Coordinates of C-alpha atoms in Angstrom, one line a residue:
Chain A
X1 CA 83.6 -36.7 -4.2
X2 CA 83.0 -33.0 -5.0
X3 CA 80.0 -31.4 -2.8
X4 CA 77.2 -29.8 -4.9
X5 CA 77.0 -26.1 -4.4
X6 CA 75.5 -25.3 -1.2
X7 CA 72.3 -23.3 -0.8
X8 CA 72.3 -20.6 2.2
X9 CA 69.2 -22.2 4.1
X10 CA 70.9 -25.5 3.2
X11 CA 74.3 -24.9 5.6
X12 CA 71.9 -23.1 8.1
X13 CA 69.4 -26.2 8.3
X14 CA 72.8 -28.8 8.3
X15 CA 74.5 -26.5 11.4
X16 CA 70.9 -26.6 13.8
X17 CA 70.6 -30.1 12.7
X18 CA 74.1 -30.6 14.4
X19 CA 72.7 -29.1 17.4
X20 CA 69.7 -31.8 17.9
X21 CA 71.6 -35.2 16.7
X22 CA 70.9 -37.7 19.5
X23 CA 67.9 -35.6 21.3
X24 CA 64.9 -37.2 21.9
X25 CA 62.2 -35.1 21.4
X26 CA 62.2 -32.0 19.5
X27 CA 59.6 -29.1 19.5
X28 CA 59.2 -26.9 16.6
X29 CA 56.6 -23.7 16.1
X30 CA 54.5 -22.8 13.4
X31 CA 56.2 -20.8 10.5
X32 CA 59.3 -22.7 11.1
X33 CA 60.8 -24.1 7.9
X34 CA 64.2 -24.3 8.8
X35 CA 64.2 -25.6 11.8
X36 CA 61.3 -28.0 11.1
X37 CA 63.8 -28.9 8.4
X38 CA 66.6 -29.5 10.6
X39 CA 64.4 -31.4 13.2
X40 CA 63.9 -33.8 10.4
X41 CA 67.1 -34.1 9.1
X42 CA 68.5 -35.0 12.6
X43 CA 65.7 -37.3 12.5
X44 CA 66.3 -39.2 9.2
X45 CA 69.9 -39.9 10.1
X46 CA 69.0 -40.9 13.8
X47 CA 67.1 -43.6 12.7
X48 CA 63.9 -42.0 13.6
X49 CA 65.4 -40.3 17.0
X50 CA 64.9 -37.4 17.7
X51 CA 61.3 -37.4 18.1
X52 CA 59.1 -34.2 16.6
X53 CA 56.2 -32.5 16.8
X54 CA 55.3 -29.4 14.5
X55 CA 53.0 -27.1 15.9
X56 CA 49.8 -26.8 13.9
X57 CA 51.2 -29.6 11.5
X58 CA 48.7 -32.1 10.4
X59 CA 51.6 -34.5 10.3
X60 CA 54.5 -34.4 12.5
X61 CA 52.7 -33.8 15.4
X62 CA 50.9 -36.7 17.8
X63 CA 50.0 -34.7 20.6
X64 CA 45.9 -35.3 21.1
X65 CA 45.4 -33.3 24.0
X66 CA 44.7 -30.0 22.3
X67 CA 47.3 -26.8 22.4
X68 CA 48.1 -26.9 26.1
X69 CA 49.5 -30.3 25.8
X70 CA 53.5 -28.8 24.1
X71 CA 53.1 -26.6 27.6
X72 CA 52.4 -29.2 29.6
X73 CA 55.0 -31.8 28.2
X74 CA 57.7 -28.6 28.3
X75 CA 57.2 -28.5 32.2
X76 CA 57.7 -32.3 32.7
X77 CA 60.9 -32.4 30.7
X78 CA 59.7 -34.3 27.7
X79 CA 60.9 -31.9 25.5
X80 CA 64.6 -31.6 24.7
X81 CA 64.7 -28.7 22.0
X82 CA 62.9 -26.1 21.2
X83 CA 63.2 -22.7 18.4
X84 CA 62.6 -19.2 19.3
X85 CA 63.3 -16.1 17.8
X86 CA 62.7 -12.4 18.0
X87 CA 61.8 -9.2 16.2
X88 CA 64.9 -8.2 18.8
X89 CA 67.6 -10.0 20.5
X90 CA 70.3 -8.4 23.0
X91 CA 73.2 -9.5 23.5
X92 CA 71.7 -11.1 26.9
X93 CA 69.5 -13.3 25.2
X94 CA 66.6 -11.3 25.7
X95 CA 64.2 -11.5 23.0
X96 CA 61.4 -9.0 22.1
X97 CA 58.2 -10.5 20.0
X98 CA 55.8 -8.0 21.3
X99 CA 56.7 -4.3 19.4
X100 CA 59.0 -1.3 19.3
X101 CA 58.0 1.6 21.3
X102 CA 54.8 2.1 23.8
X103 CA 53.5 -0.9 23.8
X104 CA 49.4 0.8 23.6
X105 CA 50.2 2.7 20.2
X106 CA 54.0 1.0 19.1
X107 CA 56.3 1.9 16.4
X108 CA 56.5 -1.1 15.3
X109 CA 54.4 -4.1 16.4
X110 CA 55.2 -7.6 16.3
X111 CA 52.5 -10.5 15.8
X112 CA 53.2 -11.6 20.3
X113 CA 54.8 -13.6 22.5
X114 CA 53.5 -16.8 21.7
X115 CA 54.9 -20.1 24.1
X116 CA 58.3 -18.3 24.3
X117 CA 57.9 -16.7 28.2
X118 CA 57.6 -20.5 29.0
X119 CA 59.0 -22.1 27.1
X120 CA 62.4 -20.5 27.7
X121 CA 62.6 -21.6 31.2
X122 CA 61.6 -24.6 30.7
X123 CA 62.8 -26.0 27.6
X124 CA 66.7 -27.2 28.3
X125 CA 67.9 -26.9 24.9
X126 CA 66.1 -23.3 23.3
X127 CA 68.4 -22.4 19.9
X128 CA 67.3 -18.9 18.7
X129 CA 67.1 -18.7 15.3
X130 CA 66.5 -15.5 12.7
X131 CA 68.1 -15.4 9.8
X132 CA 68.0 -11.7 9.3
X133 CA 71.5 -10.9 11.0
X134 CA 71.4 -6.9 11.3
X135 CA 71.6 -4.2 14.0
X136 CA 67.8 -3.5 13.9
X137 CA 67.3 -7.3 15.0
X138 CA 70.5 -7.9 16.9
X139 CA 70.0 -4.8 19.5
X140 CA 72.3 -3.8 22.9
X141 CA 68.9 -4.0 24.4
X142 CA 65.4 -4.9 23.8
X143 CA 62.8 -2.3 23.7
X144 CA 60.1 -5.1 25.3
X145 CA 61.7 -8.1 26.9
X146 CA 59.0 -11.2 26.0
X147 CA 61.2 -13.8 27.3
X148 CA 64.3 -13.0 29.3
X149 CA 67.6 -14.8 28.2
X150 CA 68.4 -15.5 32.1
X151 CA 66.8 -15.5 35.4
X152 CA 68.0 -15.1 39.1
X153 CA 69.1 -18.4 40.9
X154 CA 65.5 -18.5 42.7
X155 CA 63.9 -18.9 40.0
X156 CA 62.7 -22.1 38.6
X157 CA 64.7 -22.7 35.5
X158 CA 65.5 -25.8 33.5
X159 CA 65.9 -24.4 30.3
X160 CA 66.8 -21.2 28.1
X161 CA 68.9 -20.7 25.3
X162 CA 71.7 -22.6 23.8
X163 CA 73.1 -20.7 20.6
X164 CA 71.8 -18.0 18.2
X165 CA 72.0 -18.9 14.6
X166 CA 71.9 -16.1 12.1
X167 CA 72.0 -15.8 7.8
X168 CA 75.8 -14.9 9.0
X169 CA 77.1 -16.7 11.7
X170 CA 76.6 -18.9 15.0
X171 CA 76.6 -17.6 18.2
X172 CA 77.0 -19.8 21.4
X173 CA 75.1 -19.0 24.7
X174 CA 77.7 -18.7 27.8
X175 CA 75.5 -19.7 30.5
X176 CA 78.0 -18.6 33.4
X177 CA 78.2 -15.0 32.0
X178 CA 75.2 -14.0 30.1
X179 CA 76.9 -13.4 27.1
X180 CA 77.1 -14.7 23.4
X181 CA 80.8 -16.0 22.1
X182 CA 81.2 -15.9 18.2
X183 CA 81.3 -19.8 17.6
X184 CA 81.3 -19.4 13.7
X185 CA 81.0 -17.6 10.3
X186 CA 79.4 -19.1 7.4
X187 CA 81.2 -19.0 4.5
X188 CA 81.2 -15.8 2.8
X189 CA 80.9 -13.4 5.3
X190 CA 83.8 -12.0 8.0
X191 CA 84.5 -11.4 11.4
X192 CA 84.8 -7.8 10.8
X193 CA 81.0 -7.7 9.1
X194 CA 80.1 -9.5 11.8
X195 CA 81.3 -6.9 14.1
X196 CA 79.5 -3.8 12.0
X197 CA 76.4 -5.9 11.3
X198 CA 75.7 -6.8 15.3
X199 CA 74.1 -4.3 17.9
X200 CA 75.0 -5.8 20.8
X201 CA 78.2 -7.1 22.3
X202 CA 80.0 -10.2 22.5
X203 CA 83.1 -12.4 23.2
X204 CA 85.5 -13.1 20.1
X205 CA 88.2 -15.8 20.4
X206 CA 90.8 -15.3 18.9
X207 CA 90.5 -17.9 16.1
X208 CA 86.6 -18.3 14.6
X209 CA 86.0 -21.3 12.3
X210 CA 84.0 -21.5 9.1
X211 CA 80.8 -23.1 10.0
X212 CA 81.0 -26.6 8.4
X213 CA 79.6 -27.2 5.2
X214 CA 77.3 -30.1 4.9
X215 CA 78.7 -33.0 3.0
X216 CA 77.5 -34.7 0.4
X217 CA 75.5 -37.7 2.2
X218 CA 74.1 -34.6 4.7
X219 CA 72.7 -32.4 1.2
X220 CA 71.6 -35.6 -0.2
X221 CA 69.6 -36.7 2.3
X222 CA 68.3 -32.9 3.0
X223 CA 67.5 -32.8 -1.1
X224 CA 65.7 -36.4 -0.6
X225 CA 64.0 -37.7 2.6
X226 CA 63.9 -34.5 4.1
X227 CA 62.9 -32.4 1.8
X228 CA 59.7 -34.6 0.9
X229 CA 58.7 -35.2 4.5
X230 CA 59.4 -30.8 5.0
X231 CA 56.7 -30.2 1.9
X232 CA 54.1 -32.0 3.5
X233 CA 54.2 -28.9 6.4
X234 CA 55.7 -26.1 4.3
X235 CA 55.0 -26.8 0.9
X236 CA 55.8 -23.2 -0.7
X237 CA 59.5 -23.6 1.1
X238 CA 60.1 -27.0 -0.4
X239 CA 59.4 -26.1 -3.8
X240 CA 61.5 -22.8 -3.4
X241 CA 64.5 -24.5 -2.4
X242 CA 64.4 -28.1 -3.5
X243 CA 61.6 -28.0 -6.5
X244 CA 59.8 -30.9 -4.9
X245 CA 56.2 -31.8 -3.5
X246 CA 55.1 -33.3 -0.5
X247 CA 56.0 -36.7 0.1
X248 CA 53.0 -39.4 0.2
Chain B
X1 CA 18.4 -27.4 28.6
X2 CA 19.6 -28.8 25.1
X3 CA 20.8 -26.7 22.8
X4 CA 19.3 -25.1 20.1
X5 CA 19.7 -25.8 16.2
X6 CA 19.9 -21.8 14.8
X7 CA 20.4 -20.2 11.9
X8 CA 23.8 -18.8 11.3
X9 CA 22.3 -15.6 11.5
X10 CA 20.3 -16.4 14.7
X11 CA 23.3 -17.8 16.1
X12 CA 25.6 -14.7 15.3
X13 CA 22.9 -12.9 16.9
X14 CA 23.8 -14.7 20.6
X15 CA 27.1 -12.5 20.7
X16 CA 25.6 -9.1 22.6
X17 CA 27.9 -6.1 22.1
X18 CA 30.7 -6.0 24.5
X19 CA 31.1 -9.9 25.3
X20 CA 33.9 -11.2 26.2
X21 CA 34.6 -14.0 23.5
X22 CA 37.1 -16.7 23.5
X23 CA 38.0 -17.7 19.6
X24 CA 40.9 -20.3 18.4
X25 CA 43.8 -20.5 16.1
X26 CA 44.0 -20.5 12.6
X27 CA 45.0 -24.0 13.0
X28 CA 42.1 -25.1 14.9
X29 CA 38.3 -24.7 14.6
X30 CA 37.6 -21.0 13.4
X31 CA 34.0 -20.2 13.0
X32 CA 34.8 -18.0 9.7
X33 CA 31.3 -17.8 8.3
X34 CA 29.8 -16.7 11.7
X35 CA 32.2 -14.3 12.0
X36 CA 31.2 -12.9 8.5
X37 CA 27.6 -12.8 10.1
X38 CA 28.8 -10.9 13.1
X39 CA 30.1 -8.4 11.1
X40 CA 27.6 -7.8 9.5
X41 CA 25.0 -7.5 12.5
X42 CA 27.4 -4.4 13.0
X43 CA 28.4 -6.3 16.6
X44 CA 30.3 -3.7 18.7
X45 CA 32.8 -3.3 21.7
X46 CA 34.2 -7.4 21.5
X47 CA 37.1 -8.4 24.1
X48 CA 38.6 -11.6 22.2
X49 CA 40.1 -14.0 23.9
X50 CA 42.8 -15.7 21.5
X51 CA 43.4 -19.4 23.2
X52 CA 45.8 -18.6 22.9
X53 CA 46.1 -16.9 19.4
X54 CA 43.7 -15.4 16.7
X55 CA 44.8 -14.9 13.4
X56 CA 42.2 -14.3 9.9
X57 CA 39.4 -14.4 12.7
X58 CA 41.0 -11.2 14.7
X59 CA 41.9 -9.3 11.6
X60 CA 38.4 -9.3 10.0
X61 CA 36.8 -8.2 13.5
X62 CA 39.7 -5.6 14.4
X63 CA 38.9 -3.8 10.6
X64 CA 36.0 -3.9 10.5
X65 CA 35.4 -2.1 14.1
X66 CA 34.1 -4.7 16.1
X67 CA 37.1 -4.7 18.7
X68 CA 37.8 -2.9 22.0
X69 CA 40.2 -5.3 23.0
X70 CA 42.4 -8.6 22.1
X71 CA 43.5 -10.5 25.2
X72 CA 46.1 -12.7 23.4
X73 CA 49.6 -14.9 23.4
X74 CA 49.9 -13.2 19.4
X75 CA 47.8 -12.0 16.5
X76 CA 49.3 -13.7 13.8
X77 CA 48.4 -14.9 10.2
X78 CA 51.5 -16.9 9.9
X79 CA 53.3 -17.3 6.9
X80 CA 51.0 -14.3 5.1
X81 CA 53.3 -12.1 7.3
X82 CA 51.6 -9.2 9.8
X83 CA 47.9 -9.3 10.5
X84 CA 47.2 -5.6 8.4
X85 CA 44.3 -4.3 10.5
X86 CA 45.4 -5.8 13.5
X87 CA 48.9 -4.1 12.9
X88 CA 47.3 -0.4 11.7
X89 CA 44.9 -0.7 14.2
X90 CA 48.0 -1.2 16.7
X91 CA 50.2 1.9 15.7
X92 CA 47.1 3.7 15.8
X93 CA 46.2 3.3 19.7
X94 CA 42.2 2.3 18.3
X95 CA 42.5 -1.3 20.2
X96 CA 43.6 -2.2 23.0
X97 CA 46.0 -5.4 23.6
X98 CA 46.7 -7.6 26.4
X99 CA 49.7 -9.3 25.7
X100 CA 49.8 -12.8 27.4
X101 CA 51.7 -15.9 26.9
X102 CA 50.1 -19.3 25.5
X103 CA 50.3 -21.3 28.3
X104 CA 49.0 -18.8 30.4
X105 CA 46.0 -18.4 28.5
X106 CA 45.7 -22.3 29.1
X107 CA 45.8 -22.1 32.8
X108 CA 43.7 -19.2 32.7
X109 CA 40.6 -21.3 31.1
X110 CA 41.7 -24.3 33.0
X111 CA 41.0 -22.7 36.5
X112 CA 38.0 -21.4 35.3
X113 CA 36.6 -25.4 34.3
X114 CA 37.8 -26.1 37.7
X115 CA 35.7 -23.4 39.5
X116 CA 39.3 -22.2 40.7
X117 CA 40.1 -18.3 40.9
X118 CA 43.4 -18.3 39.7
X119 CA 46.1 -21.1 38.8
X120 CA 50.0 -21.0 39.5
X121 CA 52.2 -21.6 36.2
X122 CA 55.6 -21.5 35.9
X123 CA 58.1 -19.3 33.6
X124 CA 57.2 -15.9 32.8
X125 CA 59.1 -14.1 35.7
X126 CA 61.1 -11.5 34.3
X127 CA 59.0 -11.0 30.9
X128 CA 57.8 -7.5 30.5
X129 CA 54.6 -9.3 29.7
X130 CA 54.2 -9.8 33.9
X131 CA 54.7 -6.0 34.2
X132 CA 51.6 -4.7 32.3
X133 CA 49.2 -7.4 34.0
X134 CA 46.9 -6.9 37.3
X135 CA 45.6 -10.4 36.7
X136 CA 48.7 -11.8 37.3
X137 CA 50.7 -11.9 40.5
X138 CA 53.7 -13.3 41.7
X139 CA 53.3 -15.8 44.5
X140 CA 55.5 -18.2 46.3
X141 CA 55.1 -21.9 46.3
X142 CA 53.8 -22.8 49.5
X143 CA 55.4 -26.3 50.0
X144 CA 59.0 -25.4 49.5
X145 CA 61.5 -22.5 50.8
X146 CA 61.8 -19.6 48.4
X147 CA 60.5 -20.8 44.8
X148 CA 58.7 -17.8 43.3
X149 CA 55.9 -18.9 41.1
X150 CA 53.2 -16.9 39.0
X151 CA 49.2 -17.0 39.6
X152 CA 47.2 -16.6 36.5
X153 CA 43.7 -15.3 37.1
X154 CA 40.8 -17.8 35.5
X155 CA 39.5 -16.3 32.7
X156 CA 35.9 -17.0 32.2
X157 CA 34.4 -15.6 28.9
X158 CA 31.0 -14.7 28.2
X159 CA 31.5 -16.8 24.7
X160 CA 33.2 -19.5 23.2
X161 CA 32.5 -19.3 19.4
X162 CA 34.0 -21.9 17.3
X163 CA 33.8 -24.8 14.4
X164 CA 34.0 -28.1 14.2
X165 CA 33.6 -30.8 11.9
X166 CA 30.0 -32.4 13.0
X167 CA 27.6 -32.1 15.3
X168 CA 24.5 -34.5 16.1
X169 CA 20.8 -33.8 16.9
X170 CA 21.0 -33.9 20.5
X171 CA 23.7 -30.9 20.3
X172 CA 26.9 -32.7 21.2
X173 CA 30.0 -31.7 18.9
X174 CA 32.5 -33.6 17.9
X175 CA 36.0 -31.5 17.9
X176 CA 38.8 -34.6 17.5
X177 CA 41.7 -34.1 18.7
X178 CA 41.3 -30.1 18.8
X179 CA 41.1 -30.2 22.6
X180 CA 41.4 -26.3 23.2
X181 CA 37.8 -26.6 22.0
X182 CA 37.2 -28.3 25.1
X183 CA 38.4 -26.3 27.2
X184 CA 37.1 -23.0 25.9
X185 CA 33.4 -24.7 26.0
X186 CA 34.4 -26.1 30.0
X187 CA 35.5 -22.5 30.8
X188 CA 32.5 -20.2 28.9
X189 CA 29.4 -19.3 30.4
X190 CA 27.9 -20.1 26.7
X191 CA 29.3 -21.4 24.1
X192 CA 28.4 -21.2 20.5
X193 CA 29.6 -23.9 17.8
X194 CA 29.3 -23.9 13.7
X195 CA 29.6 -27.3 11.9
X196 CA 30.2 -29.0 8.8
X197 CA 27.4 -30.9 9.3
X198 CA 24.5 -32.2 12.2
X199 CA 24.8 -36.1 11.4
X200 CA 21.7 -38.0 12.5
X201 CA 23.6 -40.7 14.5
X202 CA 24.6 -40.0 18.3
X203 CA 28.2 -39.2 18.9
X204 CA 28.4 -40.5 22.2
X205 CA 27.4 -44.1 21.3
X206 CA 30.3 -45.0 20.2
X207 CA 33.5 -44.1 22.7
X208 CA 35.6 -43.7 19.0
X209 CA 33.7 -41.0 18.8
X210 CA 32.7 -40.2 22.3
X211 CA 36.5 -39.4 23.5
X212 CA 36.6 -36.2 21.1
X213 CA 33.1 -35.1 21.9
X214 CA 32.2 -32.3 24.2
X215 CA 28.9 -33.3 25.5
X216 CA 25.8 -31.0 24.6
X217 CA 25.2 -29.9 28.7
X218 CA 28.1 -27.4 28.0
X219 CA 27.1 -26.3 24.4
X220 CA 23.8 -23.3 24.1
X221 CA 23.5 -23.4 20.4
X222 CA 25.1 -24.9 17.3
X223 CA 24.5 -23.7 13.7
X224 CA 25.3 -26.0 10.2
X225 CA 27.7 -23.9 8.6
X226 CA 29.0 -25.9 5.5
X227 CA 32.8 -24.9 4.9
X228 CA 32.3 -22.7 7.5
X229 CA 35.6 -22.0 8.2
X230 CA 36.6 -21.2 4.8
X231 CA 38.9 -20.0 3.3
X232 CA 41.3 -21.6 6.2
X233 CA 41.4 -25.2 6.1
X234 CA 39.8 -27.8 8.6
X235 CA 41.9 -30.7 9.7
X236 CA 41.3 -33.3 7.5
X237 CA 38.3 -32.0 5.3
X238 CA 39.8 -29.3 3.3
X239 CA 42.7 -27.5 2.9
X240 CA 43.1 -23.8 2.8
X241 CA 42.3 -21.4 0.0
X242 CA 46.0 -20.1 -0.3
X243 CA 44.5 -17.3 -3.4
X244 CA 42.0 -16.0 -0.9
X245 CA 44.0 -15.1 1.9
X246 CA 46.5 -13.7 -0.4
X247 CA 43.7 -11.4 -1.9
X248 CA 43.1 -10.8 1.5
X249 CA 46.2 -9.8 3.0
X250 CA 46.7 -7.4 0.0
X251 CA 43.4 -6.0 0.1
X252 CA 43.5 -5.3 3.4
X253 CA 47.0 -3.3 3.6
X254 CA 44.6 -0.2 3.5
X255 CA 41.1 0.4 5.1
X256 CA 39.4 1.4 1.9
X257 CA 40.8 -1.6 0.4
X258 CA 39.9 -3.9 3.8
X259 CA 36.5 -2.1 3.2
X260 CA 36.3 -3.3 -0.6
X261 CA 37.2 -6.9 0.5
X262 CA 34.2 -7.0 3.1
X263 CA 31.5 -5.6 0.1
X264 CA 32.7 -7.4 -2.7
X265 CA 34.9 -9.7 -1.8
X266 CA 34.1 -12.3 0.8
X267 CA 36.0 -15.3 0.0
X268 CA 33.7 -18.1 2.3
X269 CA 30.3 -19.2 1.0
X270 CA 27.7 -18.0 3.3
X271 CA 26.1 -21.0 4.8
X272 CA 23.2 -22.9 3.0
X273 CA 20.5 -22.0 5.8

């Protein structure tokens, strides 16, 4: 069976939904398309496991005890997965949401840290996501570290981060060394590009797959089920990509 | 003493310059039309409180100059892209920011409802954030050997300002599931509500109601404010006005243009008085 042509947020939401397949819970912030999308899709084919709540979602999200309660159930391990990214990442997982420059008059300013200096420690499963891949985002160091990538052994610290996914590639957190490892390349782009397109440094097998295509079931079920049930949060996404509106 | 049925005028008029006011996120209940009427009381010198975020809400009151500071986990209008006068205001040193986490925020407000003066949290350690706070300070957990933990100072605002769907006559609000409404009203000295509407039943008769109500002894005045939180939607009663914000967020890319939205433009119906 030949595999329809494969949109670019299509193989990105199919490789983090390979990430959260058999989870239980999944957390997902606002202004999240793909990975809501990819929450959902892992979801749909895990006959309604992994669980998820949106942030700020009308639907998708069952949590009645007002916005503390994702903080809360972070810190008691209820929550399995979670999505940050960055204005700036480093090559240490650091990530920067605050600003560029003095932070009282910055260069550049960012909208804030949000959950993420919490949420990083606490959260087991943390994939950073930002689909611009370039060296003003991917930096050798952050200018303001919101939530730092790794902590000293005293320090309290169930969770951080798991992989960064990129528009080019996937890179997979090294726990031991605080360092990323070049997992994949989406199709289209190189190793070398990689190389000129990333700030900070990293470790490079010496083979790198092609990040996996989604099959045929896996884009069916993104262009069907998931794809309704993704309109009902992000309705402007859904009919970009997939032309459809919001599921009843 | 019970509250008091205002105007939204009057109402507006119970935020003194300077206060210290705790607002919601754009997701939650954002008294939009009261803001409007703050701005134009010309109310000067505001520390907002974002619990943990303020988005349409902190944008209007940061261009139109009535901000000294934001205390906040983020300023952020979502999927519109950066808050403009919150960003210009930013580069150009006019407003000060505190830069906090969400959860943080949460423990702040929840040691104040607990009379407490500061709560532990964990996290944070590390994050630049820690590095530009007084109010926080790193502790140690008392009941085990080395375990490093934050302590979050209560915040207790001068103001919780927010809207909900309904109030009743006797002045207790009924806020659903939106529990951060809760807690701002616990941790407030005063705190002052719009609604959709002031129903003539009693909320608290019936516990389906009851369970999302805060009670009237912590609310000082309530105001009807029909689609008061317009153009941003309310849970369940309307949806936002996506053409409004847009004309917003273009509009207010420049201050002349920001100042054109305010005197022509203002997208919310000003409450049937």
């Amino acid at each position: 069976m030949s595999v329809p042509t494969c949109q670019p947020e299509e193989l990105l939401i199919a490789t983090v939904a390979t990430m959260l397949d058999g989870l239980g819970h999944i957390a997902v912030g606002a202004a999240s398309p793909i990975p809501g999308a990819a929450a959902l899709l892992a979801r749909a084919r895990g006959n309604g496991r992994p669980a998820i709540s949106i942030l700020g979602a009308v639907d998708e999200n069952a949590f009645t005890d007002g916005g503390k309660e994702l903080f809360d159930c972070a810190a008691e391990g209820r929550i399995d997965a979670f999505f940050l990214g960055g204005g700036q990442i480093d090559g240490e997982a650091n990530i920067n949401l605050v600003g560029i420059g003095n932070p009282r008059q910055p260069k550049v300013r960012f909208p804030g840290s949000f959950g993420s200096a919490y949420l990083y420690f606490l959260v087991p499963r943390v994939i950073l996501f930002r689909e611009e891949h370039s060296p003003r985002v991917l930096v050798s160091r952050v200018d303001y570290i919101s939530a730092p990538g790794w902590s000293a052994p005293n320090v309290y610290r169930p969770g951080g981060p798991y992989a960064l996914v990129t528009g080019r590639c996937v890179f997979a957190w090294q726990k031991e060394t605080h360092r990323f490892r070049l997992a994949s390349v989406h199709p289209g782009h190189t190793v070398d590009e990689l190389r000129a397109e990333t700030g900070f440094d990293y470790d490079l097998p010496d083979t790198v797959p092609a990040t996996v295509l989604p099959d045929a079931a896996t884009l069916s079920l993104m262009r069907g089920r998931v794809a309704g049930e993704i309109a009902r949060t992000y309705p402007g996404f859904a009919a970009r990509l997939w032309n459809v509106a919001a599921a009843a | 003493m019970a509250p008091q049925i205002l105007t939204l005028d009057a109402l507006a008029a119970r935020v003194p310059d300077g206060a210290v006011v705790a607002v919601p996120p754009d997701f939650s209940g954002v008294a939009l039309a009261a803001t409007l009427a703050l701005i134009a009381r010309g109310v000067r010198g505001l520390h907002l409180v974002g619990v943990p975020s303020t988005g349409f809400q902190g944008d209007w009151l940061v261009g139109a100059g009535c901000v000294v500071t934001i205390e906040a986990a983020a300023v952020t209008i979502g999927e519109y892209g950066p808050a403009p006068r919150f960003t210009a205001a930013m580069k150009a040193g006019a407003i000060r920011m505190i830069d906090g986490t969400c959860p943080a925020i949460h423990a702040g407000l929840q040691a104040a409802e607990k009379g407490l003066p500061f709560m532990p949290l964990r996290g944070i350690i590390g994050s630049d954030l820690a590095v530009h706070r007084d109010d926080w300070k790193l502790g140690a957990n008392p009941f085990a050997d080395d375990d490093p933990i934050l302590m979050i100072r209560a915040i207790r605002p001068d103001i919780a300002l927010f809207h909900a769907a309904k109030a009743d006559r006797a002045g207790n609000v009924w806020i659903g599931v939106r529990r951060e409404l809760m807690l701002m009203a616990h941790a407030a000295r005063q705190t002052l509500v719009t609604v959709e509407e002031i129903v003539e039943y009693d909320l608290l008769a019936d516990d389906a109601t009851a369970a999302g109500t805060i009670p009237a002894l912590y609310v000082t005045a309530i105001a009807e404010a029909r689609h008061g939180m317009k153009p941003l939607g309310l849970r369940r009663l309307y949806g936002p006005d996506d053409a409004a914000l847009r004309r917003y967020v273009e509009m207010a890319r420049t201050e002349d243009g920001f100042r054109a939205w305010l005197d022509g433009g203002l997208p919310c119906p000003r409450a049937a008085e």
